[in-house]
PDB file of C-alpha atoms and ligand atoms in Angstrom:
ATOM      1  CA  ASN A 515     -31.031  29.346 -23.467  1.00  0.00           C
ATOM      2  CA  PHE A 516     -31.546  27.964 -19.916  1.00  0.00           C
ATOM      3  CA  LEU A 517     -28.753  25.908 -19.835  1.00  0.00           C
ATOM      4  CA  GLU A 518     -26.720  29.025 -21.511  1.00  0.00           C
ATOM      5  CA  GLU A 519     -27.960  31.226 -18.402  1.00  0.00           C
ATOM      6  CA  LYS A 520     -27.124  28.946 -15.991  1.00  0.00           C
ATOM      7  CA  GLN A 521     -23.703  28.265 -16.889  1.00  0.00           C
ATOM      8  CA  LYS A 522     -22.994  32.395 -17.580  1.00  0.00           C
ATOM      9  CA  LYS A 523     -24.403  32.769 -13.651  1.00  0.00           C
ATOM     10  CA  LEU A 524     -22.358  29.744 -12.110  1.00  0.00           C
ATOM     11  CA  ILE A 525     -19.526  31.447 -14.051  1.00  0.00           C
ATOM     12  CA  SER A 526     -20.227  34.821 -12.799  1.00  0.00           C
ATOM     13  CA  LYS A 527     -20.061  33.779  -9.717  1.00  0.00           C
ATOM     14  CA  LYS A 528     -16.495  31.682  -9.518  1.00  0.00           C
ATOM     15  CA  PHE A 529     -18.537  28.217  -8.871  1.00  0.00           C
ATOM     16  CA  SER A 530     -16.990  26.682 -11.648  1.00  0.00           C
ATOM     17  CA  TYR A 531     -13.165  27.841 -10.289  1.00  0.00           C
ATOM     18  CA  ASP A 532     -12.869  28.232  -6.265  1.00  0.00           C
ATOM     19  CA  TYR A 533     -13.815  24.238  -5.569  1.00  0.00           C
ATOM     20  CA  HIS A 534     -11.011  22.197  -7.180  1.00  0.00           C
ATOM     21  CA  LEU A 535      -8.815  20.977  -4.629  1.00  0.00           C
ATOM     22  CA  PHE A 536      -9.971  17.544  -4.677  1.00  0.00           C
ATOM     23  CA  ALA A 537      -9.252  17.222  -8.736  1.00  0.00           C
ATOM     24  CA  LYS A 538      -5.974  18.992  -8.141  1.00  0.00           C
ATOM     25  CA  ASN A 539      -4.199  16.954  -5.446  1.00  0.00           C
ATOM     26  CA  TYR A 540      -6.078  13.676  -5.400  1.00  0.00           C
ATOM     27  CA  SER A 541      -7.107  12.879  -8.806  1.00  0.00           C
ATOM     28  CA  GLY A 542      -5.878   8.864  -9.440  1.00  0.00           C
ATOM     29  CA  THR A 543      -4.844   8.268  -6.190  1.00  0.00           C
ATOM     30  CA  TRP A 544      -7.568   7.072  -3.733  1.00  0.00           C
ATOM     31  CA  TRP A 545     -10.359   8.351  -6.027  1.00  0.00           C
ATOM     32  CA  SER A 546     -10.339   9.071 -10.009  1.00  0.00           C
ATOM     33  CA  TYR A 547     -10.379  12.548 -11.404  1.00  0.00           C
ATOM     34  CA  GLU A 548     -14.247  12.402 -11.764  1.00  0.00           C
ATOM     35  CA  GLN A 549     -14.906  11.036  -8.253  1.00  0.00           C
ATOM     36  CA  CYS A 550     -12.588  14.070  -7.149  1.00  0.00           C
ATOM     37  CA  LEU A 551     -15.265  16.523  -9.164  1.00  0.00           C
ATOM     38  CA  TRP A 552     -17.909  15.291  -7.514  1.00  0.00           C
ATOM     39  CA  ILE A 553     -16.125  15.155  -4.153  1.00  0.00           C
ATOM     40  CA  ASP A 554     -15.017  19.058  -4.442  1.00  0.00           C
ATOM     41  CA  ALA A 555     -19.151  19.905  -6.095  1.00  0.00           C
ATOM     42  CA  LEU A 556     -20.305  18.085  -3.396  1.00  0.00           C
ATOM     43  CA  ARG A 557     -18.118  20.031  -0.784  1.00  0.00           C
ATOM     44  CA  GLN A 558     -19.308  23.377  -2.788  1.00  0.00           C
ATOM     45  CA  VAL A 559     -23.164  22.592  -1.862  1.00  0.00           C
ATOM     46  CA  ALA A 560     -22.064  21.749   1.594  1.00  0.00           C
ATOM     47  CA  ASP A 561     -20.618  25.439   2.344  1.00  0.00           C
ATOM     48  CA  GLU A 562     -24.038  26.845   1.122  1.00  0.00           C
ATOM     49  CA  TYR A 563     -25.424  25.415   4.619  1.00  0.00           C
ATOM     50  CA  LYS A 564     -22.482  26.228   6.529  1.00  0.00           C
ATOM     51  CA  ASN A 565     -24.358  27.673   9.414  1.00  0.00           C
ATOM     52  CA  GLU A 566     -27.297  25.114   9.097  1.00  0.00           C
ATOM     53  CA  PRO A 567     -27.688  22.139  11.494  1.00  0.00           C
ATOM     54  CA  ILE A 568     -27.484  19.798   8.169  1.00  0.00           C
ATOM     55  CA  TYR A 569     -23.673  20.723   7.778  1.00  0.00           C
ATOM     56  CA  PRO A 570     -22.099  18.211   9.678  1.00  0.00           C
ATOM     57  CA  ILE A 571     -24.812  15.614   8.149  1.00  0.00           C
ATOM     58  CA  PHE A 572     -23.923  16.809   5.010  1.00  0.00           C
ATOM     59  CA  LEU A 573     -20.234  16.428   5.636  1.00  0.00           C
ATOM     60  CA  SER A 574     -19.927  13.523   7.101  1.00  0.00           C
ATOM     61  CA  SER A 575     -22.062  11.636   4.214  1.00  0.00           C
ATOM     62  CA  LEU A 576     -19.896  13.048   1.850  1.00  0.00           C
ATOM     63  CA  MET A 577     -16.789  11.114   4.121  1.00  0.00           C
ATOM     64  CA  TYR A 578     -18.619   8.149   4.160  1.00  0.00           C
ATOM     65  CA  ALA A 579     -18.726   8.313   0.177  1.00  0.00           C
ATOM     66  CA  MET A 580     -15.006   8.841  -0.059  1.00  0.00           C
ATOM     67  CA  ALA A 581     -14.663   6.190   1.894  1.00  0.00           C
ATOM     68  CA  TYR A 582     -16.894   3.855   0.007  1.00  0.00           C
ATOM     69  CA  CYS A 583     -15.252   4.890  -3.390  1.00  0.00           C
ATOM     70  CA  SER A 584     -11.772   5.057  -2.420  1.00  0.00           C
ATOM     71  CA  GLN A 585      -9.552   2.392  -3.631  1.00  0.00           C
ATOM     72  CA  GLY A 586      -7.469   2.731  -0.637  1.00  0.00           C
ATOM     73  CA  THR A 587      -7.422   0.000   2.374  1.00  0.00           C
ATOM     74  CA  GLY A 588      -9.428   1.411   4.771  1.00  0.00           C
ATOM     75  CA  HIS A 589      -7.506   4.805   5.666  1.00  0.00           C
ATOM     76  CA  TYR A 590      -5.400   7.410   4.091  1.00  0.00           C
ATOM     77  CA  ALA A 591      -1.709   7.128   4.289  1.00  0.00           C
ATOM     78  CA  GLN A 592      -1.328   5.351   1.143  1.00  0.00           C
ATOM     79  CA  TYR A 593      -3.218   4.228  -1.872  1.00  0.00           C
ATOM     80  CA  ARG A 594      -2.717   1.228  -4.176  1.00  0.00           C
ATOM     81  CA  ASP A 595      -0.660   1.217  -7.333  1.00  0.00           C
ATOM     82  CA  ALA A 596      -1.793  -1.095 -10.132  1.00  0.00           C
ATOM     83  CA  LYS A 597       1.096  -3.243  -9.971  1.00  0.00           C
ATOM     84  CA  THR A 598      -0.490  -6.439 -11.255  1.00  0.00           C
ATOM     85  CA  ASN A 599      -3.634  -7.510 -13.495  1.00  0.00           C
ATOM     86  CA  SER A 600      -5.261  -8.465 -10.245  1.00  0.00           C
ATOM     87  CA  SER A 601      -4.715  -4.964  -8.285  1.00  0.00           C
ATOM     88  CA  PHE A 602      -5.471  -3.237 -11.571  1.00  0.00           C
ATOM     89  CA  ASN A 603      -9.152  -4.868 -11.338  1.00  0.00           C
ATOM     90  CA  ASP A 604      -9.519  -4.615  -7.973  1.00  0.00           C
ATOM     91  CA  ILE A 605      -8.818  -1.157  -8.289  1.00  0.00           C
ATOM     92  CA  CYS A 606     -11.172  -0.765 -11.306  1.00  0.00           C
ATOM     93  CA  ILE A 607     -13.982  -1.862  -8.880  1.00  0.00           C
ATOM     94  CA  TYR A 608     -13.504   1.161  -6.779  1.00  0.00           C
ATOM     95  CA  ARG A 609     -12.779   3.366  -9.805  1.00  0.00           C
ATOM     96  CA  LYS A 610     -16.526   2.553 -10.941  1.00  0.00           C
ATOM     97  CA  LYS A 611     -18.350   3.387  -8.001  1.00  0.00           C
ATOM     98  CA  GLU A 612     -20.644   6.576  -8.160  1.00  0.00           C
ATOM     99  CA  VAL A 613     -19.541   9.235  -5.228  1.00  0.00           C
ATOM    100  CA  PHE A 614     -23.379  10.535  -5.299  1.00  0.00           C
ATOM    101  CA  ASN A 615     -24.950   7.406  -4.676  1.00  0.00           C
ATOM    102  CA  PHE A 616     -23.489   6.604  -1.635  1.00  0.00           C
ATOM    103  CA  PHE A 617     -23.419  10.256  -0.630  1.00  0.00           C
ATOM    104  CA  ASP A 618     -27.341  10.611  -1.345  1.00  0.00           C
ATOM    105  CA  LYS A 619     -27.929   7.043   0.176  1.00  0.00           C
ATOM    106  CA  LYS A 620     -26.130   7.827   3.239  1.00  0.00           C
ATOM    107  CA  PHE A 621     -27.427  11.838   3.423  1.00  0.00           C
ATOM    108  CA  LYS A 622     -31.077  10.438   3.692  1.00  0.00           C
ATOM    109  CA  GLU A 623     -30.144   8.103   6.104  1.00  0.00           C
ATOM    110  CA  LEU A 624     -29.015  10.625   8.667  1.00  0.00           C
ATOM    111  CA  CYS A 625     -31.749  13.118   7.937  1.00  0.00           C
ATOM    112  CA  ARG A 626     -34.805  10.370   8.923  1.00  0.00           C
ATOM    113  CA  PHE A 627     -32.152   8.941  11.930  1.00  0.00           C
ATOM    114  CA  SER A 628     -31.636  12.831  13.461  1.00  0.00           C
ATOM    115  CA  LEU A 629     -35.357  13.942  12.910  1.00  0.00           C
ATOM    116  CA  LYS A 630     -36.269  10.549  14.701  1.00  0.00           C
ATOM    117  CA  THR A 631     -34.270  10.759  17.390  1.00  0.00           C
ATOM    118  CA  VAL A 632     -35.180  13.155  20.374  1.00  0.00           C
ATOM    119  CA  ASN A 633     -31.979  14.246  22.067  1.00  0.00           C
ATOM    120  CA  HIS A 634     -32.692  14.602  26.112  1.00  0.00           C
ATOM    121  CA  PHE A 635     -28.855  15.512  26.460  1.00  0.00           C
ATOM    122  CA  SER A 636     -26.806  18.545  25.739  1.00  0.00           C
ATOM    123  CA  SER A 637     -23.618  17.755  23.986  1.00  0.00           C
ATOM    124  CA  GLU A 638     -20.753  19.536  22.597  1.00  0.00           C
ATOM    125  CA  PHE A 639     -17.993  18.705  20.492  1.00  0.00           C
ATOM    126  CA  LEU A 640     -14.162  20.153  20.548  1.00  0.00           C
ATOM    127  CA  SER A 641     -11.683  19.767  18.384  1.00  0.00           C
ATOM    128  CA  CYS A 642      -8.355  20.758  19.825  1.00  0.00           C
ATOM    129  CA  ASP A 643      -5.819  19.458  22.017  1.00  0.00           C
ATOM    130  CA  PHE A 644      -6.693  16.940  24.949  1.00  0.00           C
ATOM    131  CA  LYS A 645      -4.850  19.339  27.095  1.00  0.00           C
ATOM    132  CA  ASP A 646      -7.028  22.288  26.292  1.00  0.00           C
ATOM    133  CA  ALA A 647     -10.306  19.999  26.237  1.00  0.00           C
ATOM    134  CA  LEU A 648      -9.447  18.884  29.659  1.00  0.00           C
ATOM    135  CA  ASP A 649      -9.164  22.266  30.965  1.00  0.00           C
ATOM    136  CA  VAL A 650     -12.419  23.239  30.248  1.00  0.00           C
ATOM    137  CA  PHE A 651     -13.972  19.288  31.050  1.00  0.00           C
ATOM    138  CA  GLU A 652     -16.167  19.775  34.336  1.00  0.00           C
ATOM    139  CA  GLY A 653     -15.889  16.078  35.219  1.00  0.00           C
ATOM    140  CA  GLY A 654     -17.397  12.919  35.156  1.00  0.00           C
ATOM    141  CA  THR A 655     -16.027  10.324  32.878  1.00  0.00           C
ATOM    142  CA  VAL A 656     -13.022  10.429  30.716  1.00  0.00           C
ATOM    143  CA  TYR A 657     -12.717   7.938  27.654  1.00  0.00           C
ATOM    144  CA  ALA A 658      -9.379   8.114  26.046  1.00  0.00           C
ATOM    145  CA  ASP A 659      -8.118   6.310  23.061  1.00  0.00           C
ATOM    146  CA  PRO A 660      -4.602   7.615  22.240  1.00  0.00           C
ATOM    147  CA  PRO A 661      -2.799   6.616  19.547  1.00  0.00           C
ATOM    148  CA  TYR A 662      -0.512   3.425  20.253  1.00  0.00           C
ATOM    149  CA  CYS A 663       2.205   3.766  17.670  1.00  0.00           C
ATOM    150  CA  PHE A 664       5.057   6.032  16.376  1.00  0.00           C
ATOM    151  CA  VAL A 665       3.533   6.497  13.346  1.00  0.00           C
ATOM    152  CA  HIS A 666       1.972   9.469  13.421  1.00  0.00           C
ATOM    153  CA  TYR A 667      -1.541   9.141  13.365  1.00  0.00           C
ATOM    154  CA  SER A 668      -2.641  12.343  11.002  1.00  0.00           C
ATOM    155  CA  ARG A 669      -1.391  10.420   8.187  1.00  0.00           C
ATOM    156  CA  PHE A 670      -4.432   8.196   8.381  1.00  0.00           C
ATOM    157  CA  TYR A 671      -7.454  10.952   8.201  1.00  0.00           C
ATOM    158  CA  HIS A 672      -5.322  14.267   6.091  1.00  0.00           C
ATOM    159  CA  ALA A 673      -7.718  13.558   3.534  1.00  0.00           C
ATOM    160  CA  LEU A 674     -10.521  13.998   5.791  1.00  0.00           C
ATOM    161  CA  GLU A 675      -9.378  16.884   7.761  1.00  0.00           C
ATOM    162  CA  THR A 676      -8.366  18.853   3.855  1.00  0.00           C
ATOM    163  CA  LEU A 677     -11.835  17.970   3.113  1.00  0.00           C
ATOM    164  CA  VAL A 678     -13.350  19.745   6.559  1.00  0.00           C
ATOM    165  CA  LEU A 679     -10.611  22.549   6.065  1.00  0.00           C
ATOM    166  CA  TYR A 680     -11.004  22.765   2.451  1.00  0.00           C
ATOM    167  CA  ASP A 681      -7.342  25.118   2.758  1.00  0.00           C
ATOM    168  CA  TYR A 682      -6.032  24.442  -0.497  1.00  0.00           C
ATOM    169  CA  PRO A 683      -2.555  23.045   1.480  1.00  0.00           C
ATOM    170  CA  GLU A 684       0.861  22.620   0.501  1.00  0.00           C
ATOM    171  CA  ILE A 685       1.465  19.065  -0.271  1.00  0.00           C
ATOM    172  CA  GLN A 686       4.724  17.596   1.880  1.00  0.00           C
ATOM    173  CA  LYS A 687       7.335  16.911  -0.375  1.00  0.00           C
ATOM    174  CA  LYS A 688      10.438  14.955   0.110  1.00  0.00           C
ATOM    175  CA  ASN A 689      13.874  16.177  -2.022  1.00  0.00           C
ATOM    176  CA  ASN A 690      11.729  18.456  -3.524  1.00  0.00           C
ATOM    177  CA  VAL A 691       9.145  15.486  -4.785  1.00  0.00           C
ATOM    178  CA  ILE A 692       5.278  15.200  -3.200  1.00  0.00           C
ATOM    179  CA  VAL A 693       5.204  12.508  -0.636  1.00  0.00           C
ATOM    180  CA  LYS A 694       3.013   9.522  -2.210  1.00  0.00           C
ATOM    181  CA  GLY A 695       0.875   9.894   0.389  1.00  0.00           C
ATOM    182  CA  ARG A 696       0.014  13.480  -0.503  1.00  0.00           C
ATOM    183  CA  TYR A 697      -0.029  14.539   3.223  1.00  0.00           C
ATOM    184  CA  ARG A 698      -0.617  18.433   4.322  1.00  0.00           C
ATOM    185  CA  GLU A 699       2.142  20.257   5.567  1.00  0.00           C
ATOM    186  CA  GLY A 700       2.222  20.744   8.800  1.00  0.00           C
ATOM    187  CA  ARG A 701      -0.171  18.146   9.731  1.00  0.00           C
ATOM    188  CA  HIS A 702      -0.472  16.997  13.722  1.00  0.00           C
ATOM    189  CA  GLN A 703       2.329  15.601  15.214  1.00  0.00           C
ATOM    190  CA  SER A 704       0.968  13.773  18.641  1.00  0.00           C
ATOM    191  CA  PRO A 705       3.265  13.650  21.647  1.00  0.00           C
ATOM    192  CA  PHE A 706       1.331  10.136  22.011  1.00  0.00           C
ATOM    193  CA  CYS A 707       3.329   9.208  19.064  1.00  0.00           C
ATOM    194  CA  ILE A 708       6.948  10.430  19.753  1.00  0.00           C
ATOM    195  CA  LYS A 709       9.306   8.092  22.229  1.00  0.00           C
ATOM    196  CA  THR A 710      10.704  11.385  24.004  1.00  0.00           C
ATOM    197  CA  LYS A 711       7.010  13.094  24.784  1.00  0.00           C
ATOM    198  CA  VAL A 712       4.896   9.987  25.235  1.00  0.00           C
ATOM    199  CA  GLU A 713       5.473   9.914  29.273  1.00  0.00           C
ATOM    200  CA  THR A 714       4.684  13.472  29.758  1.00  0.00           C
ATOM    201  CA  ALA A 715       1.720  13.434  27.572  1.00  0.00           C
ATOM    202  CA  PHE A 716       0.344  10.416  29.676  1.00  0.00           C
ATOM    203  CA  LEU A 717       1.249  12.257  33.339  1.00  0.00           C
ATOM    204  CA  ASP A 718      -0.386  15.282  31.910  1.00  0.00           C
ATOM    205  CA  MET A 719      -3.722  13.641  31.271  1.00  0.00           C
ATOM    206  CA  PHE A 720      -3.571  11.940  34.203  1.00  0.00           C
ATOM    207  CA  LYS A 721      -2.866  14.954  36.415  1.00  0.00           C
ATOM    208  CA  ARG A 722      -5.667  17.177  34.485  1.00  0.00           C
ATOM    209  CA  VAL A 723      -8.458  13.831  34.550  1.00  0.00           C
ATOM    210  CA  GLU A 724      -7.667  13.503  38.288  1.00  0.00           C
ATOM    211  CA  THR A 725      -7.567  17.645  38.404  1.00  0.00           C
ATOM    212  CA  THR A 726     -11.262  17.282  37.282  1.00  0.00           C
ATOM    213  CA  ASN A 727     -11.984  14.236  40.107  1.00  0.00           C
ATOM    214  CA  SER A 728     -13.024  12.142  37.032  1.00  0.00           C
ATOM    215  CA  GLN A 729     -13.259   8.775  36.330  1.00  0.00           C
ATOM    216  CA  LEU A 730     -10.911   7.510  33.592  1.00  0.00           C
ATOM    217  CA  ALA A 731     -11.020   4.521  30.830  1.00  0.00           C
ATOM    218  CA  LEU A 732      -7.795   4.510  28.829  1.00  0.00           C
ATOM    219  CA  SER A 733      -7.350   2.130  25.568  1.00  0.00           C
ATOM    220  CA  TYR A 734      -3.825   0.965  24.998  1.00  0.00           C
ATOM    221  CA  SER A 735      -2.237  -1.984  24.081  1.00  0.00           C
ATOM    222  CA  ASN A 736       1.233  -4.182  25.117  1.00  0.00           C
ATOM    223  CA  THR A 737       2.405  -2.860  21.635  1.00  0.00           C
ATOM    224  CA  GLY A 738       2.259   0.923  22.519  1.00  0.00           C
ATOM    225  CA  MET A 739       5.256   3.492  22.983  1.00  0.00           C
ATOM    226  CA  ILE A 740       4.803   2.871  26.498  1.00  0.00           C
ATOM    227  CA  SER A 741       4.521  -0.689  28.061  1.00  0.00           C
ATOM    228  CA  LEU A 742       1.861  -1.206  30.341  1.00  0.00           C
ATOM    229  CA  GLU A 743       4.130  -1.237  33.332  1.00  0.00           C
ATOM    230  CA  THR A 744       5.087   2.073  33.053  1.00  0.00           C
ATOM    231  CA  MET A 745       1.568   3.370  32.235  1.00  0.00           C
ATOM    232  CA  MET A 746       0.771   1.715  35.564  1.00  0.00           C
ATOM    233  CA  GLU A 747       3.832   3.457  37.469  1.00  0.00           C
ATOM    234  CA  LEU A 748       2.773   6.865  35.901  1.00  0.00           C
ATOM    235  CA  ALA A 749      -1.043   6.120  36.947  1.00  0.00           C
ATOM    236  CA  SER A 750       0.127   5.357  40.628  1.00  0.00           C
ATOM    237  CA  SER A 751       2.040   8.424  40.871  1.00  0.00           C
ATOM    238  CA  VAL A 752      -1.253  10.209  40.204  1.00  0.00           C
ATOM    239  CA  TRP A 753      -3.592   8.258  42.229  1.00  0.00           C
ATOM    240  CA  ASP A 754      -3.643   5.610  45.155  1.00  0.00           C
ATOM    241  CA  SER A 755      -3.235   2.266  43.359  1.00  0.00           C
ATOM    242  CA  SER A 756      -6.601   0.855  44.824  1.00  0.00           C
ATOM    243  CA  LYS A 757      -8.369   3.167  42.542  1.00  0.00           C
ATOM    244  CA  ILE A 758      -6.617   1.694  39.358  1.00  0.00           C
ATOM    245  CA  GLU A 759      -6.961  -1.214  37.678  1.00  0.00           C
ATOM    246  CA  ILE A 760      -5.828  -2.898  34.745  1.00  0.00           C
ATOM    247  CA  LEU A 761      -7.954  -5.102  32.140  1.00  0.00           C
ATOM    248  CA  THR A 762      -6.211  -7.188  29.607  1.00  0.00           C
ATOM    249  CA  ILE A 763      -7.687  -9.314  26.595  1.00  0.00           C
ATOM    250  CA  ASP A 764      -5.646 -11.369  23.847  1.00  0.00           C
ATOM    251  CA  HIS A 765      -6.271 -10.265  20.446  1.00  0.00           C
ATOM    252  CA  LYS A 766      -4.758 -10.151  17.218  1.00  0.00           C
ATOM    253  CA  HIS A 767      -3.871  -6.927  15.128  1.00  0.00           C
ATOM    254  CA  MET A 768      -3.232  -6.887  11.140  1.00  0.00           C
ATOM    255  CA  THR A 769       0.423  -6.465  10.107  1.00  0.00           C
ATOM    256  CA  LEU A 770      -0.665  -5.946   6.306  1.00  0.00           C
ATOM    257  CA  GLY A 771       2.276  -8.721   5.912  1.00  0.00           C
ATOM    258  CA  ARG A 772       4.836  -5.906   7.083  1.00  0.00           C
ATOM    259  CA  GLN A 773       6.232  -9.101   9.698  1.00  0.00           C
ATOM    260  CA  GLY A 774       5.765 -11.755   7.466  1.00  0.00           C
ATOM    261  CA  THR A 775       2.864 -12.746   9.042  1.00  0.00           C
ATOM    262  CA  ARG A 776      -1.054 -11.414   8.588  1.00  0.00           C
ATOM    263  CA  TYR A 777      -1.578 -10.746  12.535  1.00  0.00           C
ATOM    264  CA  ARG A 778       0.715 -10.968  15.666  1.00  0.00           C
ATOM    265  CA  ASP A 779      -0.753 -11.386  18.768  1.00  0.00           C
ATOM    266  CA  VAL A 780      -1.159  -8.705  21.551  1.00  0.00           C
ATOM    267  CA  LYS A 781      -2.995  -7.754  24.565  1.00  0.00           C
ATOM    268  CA  GLU A 782      -5.165  -4.820  24.401  1.00  0.00           C
ATOM    269  CA  CYS A 783      -5.991  -2.969  27.869  1.00  0.00           C
ATOM    270  CA  LEU A 784      -8.167  -1.002  29.482  1.00  0.00           C
ATOM    271  CA  LEU A 785      -6.861   1.572  32.150  1.00  0.00           C
ATOM    272  CA  LEU A 786      -9.653   2.040  34.794  1.00  0.00           C
ATOM    273  CA  VAL A 787      -9.560   4.665  37.428  1.00  0.00           C
ATOM    274  CA  LYS A 788     -12.419   5.049  39.654  1.00  0.00           C
TER     275      LYS A 788
HETATM  276  C1  LIG B 298      -6.712   5.664  18.211  1.00  0.00           C
HETATM  277  S1  LIG B 298      -7.401   6.809  17.719  1.00  0.00           S
HETATM  278  C2  LIG B 298      -8.811   7.043  18.375  1.00  0.00           C
HETATM  279  C3  LIG B 298     -10.040   6.501  17.497  1.00  0.00           C
HETATM  280  C4  LIG B 298     -11.290   6.976  18.058  1.00  0.00           C
HETATM  281  N1  LIG B 298     -11.546   6.347  19.238  1.00  0.00           N
HETATM  282  C5  LIG B 298     -12.216   6.480  17.271  1.00  0.00           C
HETATM  283  O1  LIG B 298     -13.108   5.534  17.096  1.00  0.00           O
HETATM  284  O2  LIG B 298     -12.778   7.007  15.905  1.00  0.00           O
HETATM  285  C6  LIG B 298      -6.429   8.367  17.986  1.00  0.00           C
HETATM  286  C7  LIG B 298      -6.942   9.545  18.314  1.00  0.00           C
HETATM  287  O3  LIG B 298      -6.292  10.450  18.880  1.00  0.00           O
HETATM  288  C8  LIG B 298      -5.837  12.005  18.450  1.00  0.00           C
HETATM  289  N2  LIG B 298      -4.934  12.536  19.505  1.00  0.00           N
HETATM  290  C9  LIG B 298      -3.620  12.445  18.690  1.00  0.00           C
HETATM  291  N3  LIG B 298      -3.116  12.751  19.996  1.00  0.00           N
HETATM  292  C10 LIG B 298      -3.923  14.062  20.299  1.00  0.00           C
HETATM  293  C11 LIG B 298      -3.759  15.333  21.210  1.00  0.00           C
HETATM  294  N4  LIG B 298      -2.597  15.763  21.703  1.00  0.00           N
HETATM  295  N5  LIG B 298      -4.885  15.695  21.680  1.00  0.00           N
HETATM  296  C12 LIG B 298      -5.913  15.552  21.264  1.00  0.00           C
HETATM  297  N6  LIG B 298      -6.144  14.103  20.597  1.00  0.00           N
HETATM  298  C13 LIG B 298      -4.949  13.782  19.918  1.00  0.00           C
HETATM  299  C14 LIG B 298      -5.975  11.731  17.053  1.00  0.00           C
HETATM  300  O4  LIG B 298      -6.553  12.574  16.530  1.00  0.00           O
HETATM  301  C15 LIG B 298      -6.783  10.079  16.995  1.00  0.00           C
HETATM  302  O5  LIG B 298      -7.813  10.780  16.602  1.00  0.00           O
END
């Protein structure tokens, strides 16, 4: 009787139907149908705490659980296909992981952490274009870590964005077929990833940082959308060269086998403006 009552209550509140986005769009991709049900269920509970300080902790813990249960390679650009026995077996390992267990572990950890940490600093988080963020910035130090390559960065984290927005987006189609990565329509296209816009984007950033009299630390690589020489030229058009310094370090980037090797040699760089 108790269960029946509870079920009736849930159905009358439409709880069973409103939260099915992950089951609908992502079953059998990075997560199994069952894992998607758990993601939807936890997302539903999160909304009950929408205006509480616990809300970001709840969502972060859910993102953590999604990452640890995902059969993908650490981002949401592509999920893996079970093409061989070995990839099938590997995918099964992730399919058996329980979303709730990972969520619960991280949630408790973050609650303990945030209760223990006495924060003497006030902080504000913005989710907007860098130009709008810099327009309201009062000055200090800017750390910028823009995307390096032509691949639009939003394809790596679209599923997390959809988890937060939970807005049942249209899924991108090509020739009337849903694209494999299940990207949301209208996802962000960064000027830092567009050849014809990247120089203007850097210049816009530099000018705005200069206007607030701030210091800048910018991380980039010699395999980016513009060369380090061009970046230096753009910076020198805004600041006196004596204020600018470029530090580089040799590093290896994983290629995921795309160029016949697993790694390629790159130079990681920090552009510093004092
Ligand atoms: C290399 S990632 C930064 C990663 C970050 N440092 C971290 O540790 O998570 C590049 C970031 O730039 C952001 N981005 C790209 N274009 C942007 C724009 N026009 N305004 C603001 N952020 C942008 C992307 O959303 C992405 O999160």
